[in-house]
Coordinates of C-alpha atoms in Angstrom, one line a residue:
M1 CA 12.1 199.7 -62.4
T2 CA 14.6 197.9 -64.6
H3 CA 13.2 196.1 -67.6
T4 CA 14.8 193.3 -69.6
T5 CA 15.2 193.2 -73.4
H6 CA 14.6 189.8 -74.9
V7 CA 16.0 188.9 -78.4
F8 CA 14.5 186.2 -80.5
D9 CA 15.9 185.1 -83.9
R10 CA 14.4 181.7 -84.4
Y11 CA 11.5 181.3 -86.7
A12 CA 9.2 179.4 -84.3
D13 CA 9.9 181.8 -81.4
I14 CA 9.2 184.9 -83.5
S15 CA 6.0 183.4 -84.9
A16 CA 4.9 182.7 -81.3
A17 CA 5.8 186.2 -80.2
L18 CA 3.9 187.8 -83.1
A19 CA 0.8 185.8 -82.3
D20 CA 1.0 186.6 -78.5
P21 CA -1.6 189.4 -77.7
A22 CA 0.4 190.3 -74.6
L23 CA 3.2 191.6 -76.8
V24 CA 2.2 194.9 -78.4
P25 CA 4.0 197.4 -80.7
E26 CA 6.3 199.8 -79.0
L27 CA 6.3 203.5 -79.8
P28 CA 9.7 204.9 -80.8
A29 CA 11.6 206.0 -77.7
S30 CA 12.0 209.7 -77.1
G31 CA 15.4 211.4 -77.3
S32 CA 17.0 213.1 -74.4
G33 CA 15.7 216.6 -75.4
P34 CA 12.3 218.1 -74.4
A35 CA 9.2 216.3 -75.7
S36 CA 7.7 217.6 -78.9
S37 CA 4.9 220.0 -78.5
G38 CA 3.4 219.2 -81.9
G39 CA 2.6 221.4 -84.8
P40 CA -0.4 223.8 -85.1
A41 CA -3.4 222.5 -83.2
G42 CA -1.2 219.8 -81.7
F43 CA -0.9 217.7 -84.9
G44 CA 2.7 216.7 -84.8
V45 CA 4.8 213.5 -85.1
A46 CA 4.0 212.4 -81.5
W47 CA 0.2 212.6 -82.3
L48 CA 0.8 210.7 -85.5
R49 CA 2.7 207.9 -83.8
A50 CA 0.0 207.6 -81.2
T51 CA -2.8 207.4 -83.7
V52 CA -1.6 205.1 -86.6
A53 CA -2.2 201.4 -86.9
R54 CA 1.5 200.5 -86.8
F55 CA 1.9 201.4 -83.2
S56 CA -1.4 200.2 -81.9
S57 CA -2.8 196.9 -80.7
G58 CA -6.1 195.2 -79.9
E59 CA -9.4 196.9 -80.9
S60 CA -7.7 200.2 -81.9
H61 CA -5.4 198.3 -84.2
R62 CA -8.2 196.4 -85.9
R63 CA -10.2 199.7 -86.4
R64 CA -7.2 201.6 -87.8
R65 CA -6.1 198.7 -90.0
A66 CA -9.6 198.6 -91.4
L67 CA -9.3 202.3 -92.3
V68 CA -6.0 201.6 -94.2
E69 CA -7.4 198.5 -96.0
A70 CA -10.4 200.6 -97.1
E71 CA -8.1 203.2 -98.6
L72 CA -5.9 200.6 -100.3
A73 CA -9.0 198.9 -101.7
R74 CA -9.7 202.0 -103.8
M75 CA -6.3 201.8 -105.5
E76 CA -5.6 199.1 -108.1
P77 CA -1.9 198.0 -107.9
A78 CA -1.7 197.7 -111.7
A79 CA -2.9 201.3 -112.1
L80 CA -0.3 202.5 -109.5
R81 CA 2.4 200.7 -111.5
R82 CA 1.4 202.5 -114.7
A83 CA 1.1 205.9 -113.0
V84 CA 4.5 205.8 -111.2
A85 CA 6.2 204.6 -114.4
E86 CA 4.7 207.5 -116.4
R87 CA 6.4 210.0 -114.0
P88 CA 10.1 209.3 -114.9
E89 CA 11.6 212.4 -113.2
G90 CA 12.3 213.0 -109.5
E91 CA 13.4 211.2 -106.4
V92 CA 11.9 207.7 -105.8
R93 CA 10.2 208.6 -102.5
V94 CA 8.6 211.7 -104.1
R95 CA 7.3 209.8 -107.1
V96 CA 5.9 207.1 -104.8
V97 CA 4.1 209.5 -102.5
R98 CA 2.8 211.7 -105.3
T99 CA 1.4 208.8 -107.1
L100 CA -0.4 207.5 -104.0
A101 CA -1.6 211.0 -103.0
E102 CA -3.1 211.5 -106.4
A103 CA -4.9 208.1 -106.1
L104 CA -6.2 209.1 -102.7
G105 CA -7.6 212.3 -104.2
M106 CA -5.5 214.7 -102.1
L107 CA -5.8 218.4 -102.9
D108 CA -2.1 219.1 -103.6
P109 CA -0.2 215.8 -104.3
G110 CA 3.1 217.7 -104.9
A111 CA 2.9 219.4 -101.5
A112 CA 1.8 216.2 -99.8
A113 CA 4.8 214.3 -101.3
E114 CA 7.2 217.0 -100.0
A115 CA 5.7 216.9 -96.5
V116 CA 5.6 213.1 -96.3
T117 CA 9.3 212.8 -97.2
V118 CA 10.0 215.1 -94.2
V119 CA 7.7 213.1 -91.8
A120 CA 9.1 209.7 -93.0
G121 CA 12.5 210.6 -91.6
A122 CA 11.0 211.2 -88.1
C123 CA 8.0 208.9 -87.6
F124 CA 9.9 205.7 -86.8
K125 CA 13.2 207.0 -85.4
A126 CA 13.9 206.8 -81.6
A127 CA 13.9 210.6 -81.1
D128 CA 11.6 213.6 -80.6
A129 CA 10.5 215.5 -83.7
N130 CA 11.8 218.9 -84.6
P131 CA 9.5 221.8 -85.4
D132 CA 9.8 221.3 -89.1
E133 CA 8.7 217.7 -88.9
D134 CA 5.7 218.6 -86.7
E135 CA 4.8 221.4 -89.1
A136 CA 4.9 218.9 -92.0
V137 CA 2.4 216.6 -90.2
A138 CA 0.1 219.6 -89.6
R139 CA 0.2 220.5 -93.3
L140 CA -0.8 217.0 -94.2
V141 CA -3.7 217.1 -91.7
A142 CA -4.9 220.4 -93.3
Q143 CA -5.0 218.7 -96.7
L144 CA -7.0 215.7 -95.4
A145 CA -9.3 217.7 -93.1
P146 CA -9.4 221.2 -94.7
E147 CA -12.1 222.3 -92.2
P148 CA -10.8 222.5 -88.6
T149 CA -12.4 219.6 -86.7
T150 CA -12.2 218.0 -83.3
D151 CA -14.0 214.9 -84.5
E152 CA -11.8 212.0 -83.3
A153 CA -13.0 209.6 -86.0
A154 CA -12.2 212.0 -88.8
L155 CA -8.8 212.8 -87.3
E156 CA -8.0 209.1 -86.8
T157 CA -8.8 208.5 -90.5
A158 CA -6.6 211.4 -91.5
A159 CA -3.7 210.1 -89.3
N160 CA -3.9 206.6 -90.9
R161 CA -4.0 208.0 -94.4
I162 CA -0.8 209.9 -93.5
G163 CA 0.6 206.7 -92.0
L164 CA -0.1 204.8 -95.2
L165 CA 1.8 207.4 -97.2
V166 CA 4.7 207.5 -94.7
Q167 CA 5.2 203.7 -94.7
A168 CA 4.8 203.5 -98.5
C169 CA 7.5 206.2 -98.9
A170 CA 10.0 204.4 -96.7
A171 CA 9.3 200.7 -97.6
T172 CA 9.0 201.2 -101.4
A173 CA 12.1 203.4 -101.6
A174 CA 14.0 200.7 -99.6
L175 CA 12.8 198.0 -102.0
V176 CA 13.8 199.9 -105.1
E177 CA 17.2 200.7 -103.6
N178 CA 17.8 197.0 -102.7
A179 CA 16.6 195.8 -106.1
A180 CA 18.6 198.3 -108.3
G181 CA 20.9 196.5 -110.7
S182 CA 19.6 193.1 -109.8
D183 CA 17.2 190.7 -111.6
V184 CA 16.2 188.9 -108.4
P185 CA 12.4 188.9 -108.1
L186 CA 11.1 191.7 -106.0
A187 CA 9.1 189.4 -103.7
R188 CA 12.3 187.5 -103.0
I189 CA 14.2 190.7 -102.2
L190 CA 11.5 191.6 -99.7
R191 CA 12.3 188.3 -98.0
E192 CA 16.1 188.6 -98.1
V193 CA 16.4 192.3 -97.4
P194 CA 13.1 193.3 -95.7
P195 CA 12.4 197.0 -95.2
V196 CA 11.8 196.2 -91.5
P197 CA 14.6 193.8 -90.6
A198 CA 13.6 193.7 -86.9
M199 CA 10.4 194.4 -84.9
R200 CA 10.1 195.7 -81.4
R201 CA 7.4 194.7 -79.0
V202 CA 6.7 195.5 -75.3
A203 CA 5.0 193.2 -72.9
A204 CA 1.6 194.8 -71.8
R205 CA 1.5 192.0 -69.1
T206 CA 3.6 189.1 -68.0
T207 CA 3.7 186.3 -70.6
R208 CA 5.9 183.4 -71.8
V209 CA 7.5 182.9 -75.2
A210 CA 9.6 179.8 -76.1
G211 CA 9.7 178.9 -72.4
R212 CA 11.1 182.3 -71.5
E213 CA 9.4 184.4 -68.8
I214 CA 8.8 188.0 -70.1
G215 CA 7.8 190.5 -67.4
E216 CA 5.4 193.4 -67.9
G217 CA 7.2 196.3 -69.5
D218 CA 10.0 194.1 -70.9
A219 CA 11.1 194.9 -74.4
V220 CA 11.1 192.1 -77.1
L221 CA 13.3 192.4 -80.2
L222 CA 12.3 190.1 -83.1
D223 CA 15.2 189.6 -85.5
L224 CA 13.3 188.8 -88.7
A225 CA 16.2 189.0 -91.1
T226 CA 18.1 186.3 -89.3
A227 CA 15.1 184.0 -89.0
N228 CA 14.3 184.4 -92.7
R229 CA 17.8 183.1 -93.6
T230 CA 17.1 179.8 -92.0
H231 CA 13.5 179.1 -93.0
P232 CA 11.8 179.0 -96.4
V233 CA 8.6 180.8 -95.2
P234 CA 9.2 184.5 -94.7
L235 CA 8.1 186.4 -91.6
T236 CA 7.8 189.9 -92.8
F237 CA 6.0 192.3 -95.2
G238 CA 3.1 190.1 -96.5
A239 CA 3.5 186.9 -94.5
P240 CA 1.1 185.7 -91.8
P241 CA 0.3 186.2 -89.1
R242 CA 0.4 190.0 -89.9
V243 CA -0.2 190.3 -93.7
C244 CA 0.8 193.8 -94.9
P245 CA -2.3 195.2 -96.6
G246 CA -0.2 197.3 -98.9
R247 CA 2.3 194.7 -100.1
A248 CA 0.8 194.3 -103.6
H249 CA 0.8 198.1 -104.0
A250 CA 4.4 198.5 -102.9
L251 CA 5.6 195.7 -105.2
A252 CA 3.6 197.1 -108.1
M253 CA 5.1 200.6 -107.7
A254 CA 8.6 199.3 -107.3
D255 CA 8.1 197.3 -110.5
G256 CA 7.0 200.5 -112.2
L257 CA 9.9 202.5 -110.9
L258 CA 12.6 199.8 -111.8
Q259 CA 11.3 199.2 -115.4
R260 CA 13.1 195.9 -115.6
P261 CA 13.3 194.1 -118.9
R262 CA 11.0 191.1 -119.0
T263 CA 11.0 187.9 -121.1
A264 CA 8.6 187.6 -124.0
F265 CA 6.7 185.0 -122.1
A266 CA 6.3 187.2 -119.0
R267 CA 5.1 190.1 -121.1
L268 CA 2.2 187.9 -122.3
H269 CA 0.8 188.2 -118.8
D270 CA 0.7 192.0 -119.0
Q271 CA -1.7 192.5 -121.9
L272 CA -5.3 193.8 -121.7
T273 CA -6.5 190.4 -122.9
P274 CA -5.5 187.4 -120.6
L275 CA -3.1 184.9 -121.9
L276 CA -5.1 181.8 -123.1
L277 CA -2.8 178.9 -122.6
P278 CA -3.8 175.7 -124.5
N279 CA -2.1 172.6 -123.1
A280 CA -0.5 170.0 -125.5
W281 CA 0.5 166.4 -124.9
D282 CA 2.9 165.9 -127.8
Y283 CA 4.7 167.8 -130.5
A284 CA 1.9 167.7 -133.1
S285 CA -0.7 169.0 -130.7
A286 CA 1.6 171.9 -129.7
A287 CA 2.5 172.7 -133.3
V288 CA -1.1 172.7 -134.5
L289 CA -2.1 175.0 -131.7
A290 CA 0.8 177.4 -132.4
A291 CA -0.2 177.4 -136.0
Q292 CA -3.6 178.7 -135.0
G293 CA -2.0 181.8 -133.5
F294 CA -1.7 180.9 -129.8
P295 CA 1.4 182.9 -128.6
A296 CA 2.4 180.2 -126.1
I297 CA 1.7 176.6 -125.4
G298 CA 1.5 174.7 -122.1
T299 CA 1.8 171.0 -121.5
T300 CA -0.7 168.8 -119.7
S301 CA 0.8 166.3 -117.2
L302 CA -2.4 164.2 -117.4
G303 CA -2.0 164.0 -121.2
I304 CA 1.7 163.1 -121.0
A305 CA 1.1 160.5 -118.4
A306 CA -2.0 158.9 -120.0
A307 CA -0.3 158.8 -123.4
A308 CA 2.6 156.8 -121.8
G309 CA 0.2 154.5 -119.8
L310 CA 1.3 156.0 -116.5
P311 CA -0.5 157.7 -113.6
D312 CA -0.6 161.5 -113.4
A313 CA 0.6 163.5 -110.3
A314 CA 2.7 160.5 -109.1
A315 CA 6.1 161.7 -110.1
A316 CA 6.2 158.8 -112.7
T317 CA 6.8 160.8 -115.9
V318 CA 10.0 162.8 -115.5
E319 CA 11.6 161.1 -118.5
E320 CA 8.5 161.6 -120.7
T321 CA 8.3 165.2 -119.7
L322 CA 11.9 165.9 -120.5
A323 CA 11.5 164.1 -123.9
L324 CA 8.5 166.2 -124.8
A325 CA 10.3 169.4 -123.8
R326 CA 13.3 168.5 -125.9
R327 CA 11.0 168.1 -128.9
L328 CA 9.0 171.3 -128.2
G329 CA 12.3 173.2 -128.0
Q330 CA 12.9 172.4 -131.7
G331 CA 9.8 174.5 -132.6
S332 CA 9.6 178.2 -133.0
F333 CA 6.9 178.8 -130.3
L334 CA 7.1 179.7 -126.6
F335 CA 6.2 176.9 -124.3
T336 CA 5.8 176.2 -120.5
V337 CA 6.0 172.8 -118.9
D338 CA 3.8 171.2 -116.2
I339 CA 6.2 169.4 -113.8
E340 CA 3.6 168.2 -111.3
G341 CA 5.3 168.8 -107.9
G342 CA 8.8 168.9 -109.4
F343 CA 9.1 165.1 -109.4
S344 CA 11.1 165.3 -106.2
D345 CA 10.9 166.7 -102.6
D346 CA 14.5 167.8 -102.8
P347 CA 14.5 171.5 -103.9
E348 CA 17.9 171.2 -105.4
R349 CA 16.8 168.3 -107.7
V350 CA 13.8 170.3 -108.7
A351 CA 16.1 173.3 -109.6
E352 CA 18.3 170.9 -111.6
L353 CA 15.3 169.7 -113.6
A354 CA 14.2 173.3 -114.1
G355 CA 17.6 174.1 -115.5
K356 CA 17.4 171.3 -117.9
L357 CA 14.0 172.4 -119.2
Y358 CA 15.3 176.0 -119.6
G359 CA 18.2 174.7 -121.6
M360 CA 15.8 172.9 -123.8
G361 CA 14.0 176.1 -124.6
A362 CA 11.2 176.2 -122.0
S363 CA 10.0 179.7 -121.1
G364 CA 8.3 178.6 -117.8
I365 CA 7.2 175.8 -115.6
N366 CA 4.1 175.0 -113.6
I367 CA 4.7 173.4 -110.2
E368 CA 1.9 172.3 -107.8
D369 CA 1.7 171.6 -104.1
G370 CA -1.0 168.9 -104.4
R371 CA 0.0 165.3 -103.6
P372 CA -1.3 161.9 -105.0
A373 CA -2.9 161.1 -101.7
G374 CA -5.2 164.1 -101.9
T375 CA -3.1 166.2 -99.4
L376 CA -1.1 169.3 -99.8
A377 CA 2.7 169.5 -99.5
P378 CA 3.9 171.6 -96.6
V379 CA 4.0 175.3 -97.6
E380 CA 7.6 175.5 -96.5
L381 CA 8.7 172.7 -98.8
H382 CA 6.8 174.1 -101.8
A383 CA 8.3 177.6 -101.2
A384 CA 11.8 176.1 -100.9
K385 CA 11.3 174.5 -104.4
I386 CA 10.2 177.8 -105.9
A387 CA 13.1 179.7 -104.3
A388 CA 15.6 177.1 -105.5
V389 CA 14.4 177.2 -109.1
K390 CA 14.4 181.0 -109.2
S391 CA 17.9 181.1 -107.7
A392 CA 19.2 178.6 -110.3
V393 CA 17.2 179.8 -113.3
P394 CA 16.1 183.4 -112.8
G395 CA 14.8 183.8 -116.4
L396 CA 12.4 180.9 -116.1
F397 CA 8.7 181.9 -115.4
V398 CA 7.5 180.0 -112.3
N399 CA 3.8 179.5 -112.1
A400 CA 3.2 178.3 -108.5
R401 CA 0.0 176.2 -108.2
T402 CA -1.9 175.6 -105.0
D403 CA -4.4 172.7 -105.0
T404 CA -6.5 173.9 -102.1
Y405 CA -9.6 174.2 -104.3
W406 CA -8.7 171.4 -106.7
L407 CA -8.5 168.9 -103.9
G408 CA -11.2 170.6 -101.9
C409 CA -9.1 170.8 -98.7
Q410 CA -7.8 173.7 -96.7
E411 CA -9.3 176.3 -98.9
E412 CA -8.8 178.9 -96.1
E413 CA -5.0 178.4 -96.7
T414 CA -5.2 179.7 -100.3
V415 CA -4.4 183.3 -99.6
P416 CA -1.5 182.7 -97.1
R417 CA -0.1 180.0 -99.4
L418 CA 0.0 182.3 -102.4
A419 CA 1.6 185.0 -100.3
V420 CA 4.4 182.7 -99.3
Y421 CA 4.9 181.5 -102.9
E422 CA 5.1 185.1 -104.1
Q423 CA 7.7 185.8 -101.4
A424 CA 9.7 182.8 -102.5
G425 CA 9.9 184.3 -106.0
A426 CA 6.9 182.9 -108.0
D427 CA 6.2 184.9 -111.2
G428 CA 2.6 183.8 -111.3
V429 CA 0.1 181.8 -109.2
F430 CA -2.4 179.2 -110.2
V431 CA -5.6 178.1 -108.4
P432 CA -7.3 175.4 -110.4
G433 CA -10.8 174.5 -109.2
L434 CA -11.6 178.1 -108.1
S435 CA -14.6 179.3 -110.1
D436 CA -16.5 181.6 -107.7
P437 CA -16.3 185.1 -109.2
D438 CA -16.3 186.9 -105.9
R439 CA -13.3 184.9 -104.6
I440 CA -11.5 185.3 -107.9
A441 CA -12.0 189.1 -107.7
A442 CA -10.8 189.2 -104.1
L443 CA -7.6 187.3 -105.1
T444 CA -6.8 189.6 -108.1
A445 CA -7.2 192.6 -105.9
T446 CA -4.5 191.5 -103.5
L447 CA -2.0 189.7 -105.7
T448 CA 0.9 191.5 -107.4
V449 CA 1.8 188.6 -109.7
P450 CA -0.6 187.3 -112.4
L451 CA -3.4 185.0 -111.3
N452 CA -3.9 181.9 -113.5
I453 CA -7.4 180.2 -113.4
L454 CA -8.3 176.8 -115.0
Y455 CA -11.1 177.2 -117.6
T456 CA -14.0 174.8 -117.2
P457 CA -17.1 174.7 -119.4
A458 CA -19.3 175.1 -116.3
G459 CA -17.4 178.0 -114.9
P460 CA -17.0 181.7 -115.8
S461 CA -16.4 182.4 -119.5
F462 CA -13.1 183.7 -120.9
A463 CA -14.6 187.2 -121.0
E464 CA -15.9 187.0 -117.5
L465 CA -12.5 185.8 -116.2
A466 CA -10.9 188.7 -118.0
A467 CA -13.3 191.2 -116.4
L468 CA -12.4 189.7 -112.9
G469 CA -8.7 190.5 -113.5
V470 CA -7.4 187.0 -114.3
R471 CA -4.2 187.4 -116.4
R472 CA -3.8 183.7 -117.5
I473 CA -6.4 181.1 -118.4
S474 CA -5.3 177.5 -118.8
L475 CA -7.2 174.8 -120.6
G476 CA -5.4 172.0 -118.6
S477 CA -6.3 168.5 -119.8
L478 CA -9.5 169.6 -121.5
L479 CA -8.1 169.4 -125.0
Y480 CA -6.6 165.9 -124.4
R481 CA -9.8 164.6 -123.0
N482 CA -11.8 166.1 -125.9
A483 CA -9.3 164.5 -128.3
L484 CA -10.0 161.1 -126.7
A485 CA -13.8 161.8 -126.9
A486 CA -13.4 162.7 -130.6
A487 CA -11.4 159.5 -131.3
V488 CA -14.1 157.3 -129.6
T489 CA -16.9 159.2 -131.3
T490 CA -15.3 158.8 -134.7
A491 CA -14.4 155.1 -134.3
T492 CA -17.9 154.2 -133.1
A493 CA -19.5 156.3 -135.8
V494 CA -17.6 154.4 -138.5
R495 CA -18.5 151.1 -136.8
D496 CA -22.2 152.0 -136.6
G497 CA -22.4 153.4 -140.1
L498 CA -22.9 157.0 -138.9
P499 CA -21.3 160.2 -140.2
T500 CA -18.2 161.2 -138.3
G501 CA -19.1 164.9 -138.1
L502 CA -15.5 166.1 -137.9
A503 CA -13.3 167.7 -140.5
A504 CA -9.9 166.1 -139.7
P505 CA -6.6 167.5 -141.0
S506 CA -5.1 165.5 -143.9
Y507 CA -2.2 163.1 -143.6
A508 CA 0.0 165.6 -145.4
E509 CA -1.0 168.4 -143.0
V510 CA -0.2 166.4 -139.9
Q511 CA 3.1 165.2 -141.5
A512 CA 4.0 168.9 -142.0
L513 CA 3.8 169.5 -138.3
G514 CA 7.1 167.6 -137.6
A515 CA 9.8 169.4 -135.7
P516 CA 12.2 171.4 -138.0
S517 CA 15.2 169.1 -137.3
Q518 CA 13.2 166.1 -138.2

């Protein structure tokens, strides 16, 4: 019977195909030679292909994916980054697999790395395995199940641990190769040059996609690379509807292998103690905080707006924001600027603004997807703004904020939104309003970029947030609001004949805070 091959390269069509349960992963086609007999005890490449999550669907896929997720949950991405960086010698694929094999507790990580590099060349190609490749699979099974066993559950677990190593070997090596000699963010490289540029599916039963009839047994080719070029939300390696559980680990190891130089501001997010970012509203408040030893200062859009008698989060303070950045750039401290939603829905105009801020000395920006009406911007639009900024100003640290918790709406979109913003090139992500320790810990376990949380007096303490893996803690408008409270308290105390209770800086001390050029 003749089957048709259907090719889809439009974003909406591919999304529909990926979500269609009738379209299942297709095993690599066999070559023209005799079928592989497998290695010792029948554990060869054909057995591996038939048993791993990648080529399964339905209940078997859910079960096998859960096995892989459980293995990955035992490995902290930051620890993998450090471990692979500390092993400077050897081929990239070997360093990756050896690092993972050690983290998995395998008996002989060096032998495992050697075997996996052999298997990785055979597992996904459309051909039968040779005896050496089958033998390599058998050696890996012997490491993972040293006692001969026929227990199907134990063997399925072993197969999916091998599959994890094989996919990490291929995907991470491809990422490092594509990123070599470039300063483009790794998450963006994954989008533009994905390790899997196309996916194949086969119809388990008759279905329809984008109005096209697909018969049982028909092949479906999904051209992800083409679709990604015309749509801001990526479709591969970490993006819904099939989020790769090892994405954070692959990005972390690639970062450790590449050892790219980082800006002074970016390095502040890598320290054992989280970056505590106080937010200023004018030059004096920034300078006095810097004088207290804070290594970087943020701005508060509420403080800037209120000081000018304008509303916050309404794109009304672009000139005031630029004026403050110009003044802060005259100081000797690092600073990052809150630009609300970019003051525009045109990504190119947002990128132009970011370029101006960078030219004034800003080390970073914070850009949010919340809107004045209490809604969220479309994820595609916010991703496009991030991508445009990183393309125009690669050295600017982009902190991508989602207001799912701040606005109390669409909280279930938090993880997929952050994944998309990472893919677009965000250097860090910010979830103000999130204070539940379990949810914070779950986020830090899956993200590869630093997580920023807004400190609130009623929420977790600085030490507790640090223990949860938060890398940046912002004070937001807290200081400005406290300053207003102090002003009112002092004025009313004087009026009512009460002690002020505050030791204010002297006139001369405040005068000395002026920018150097002034």
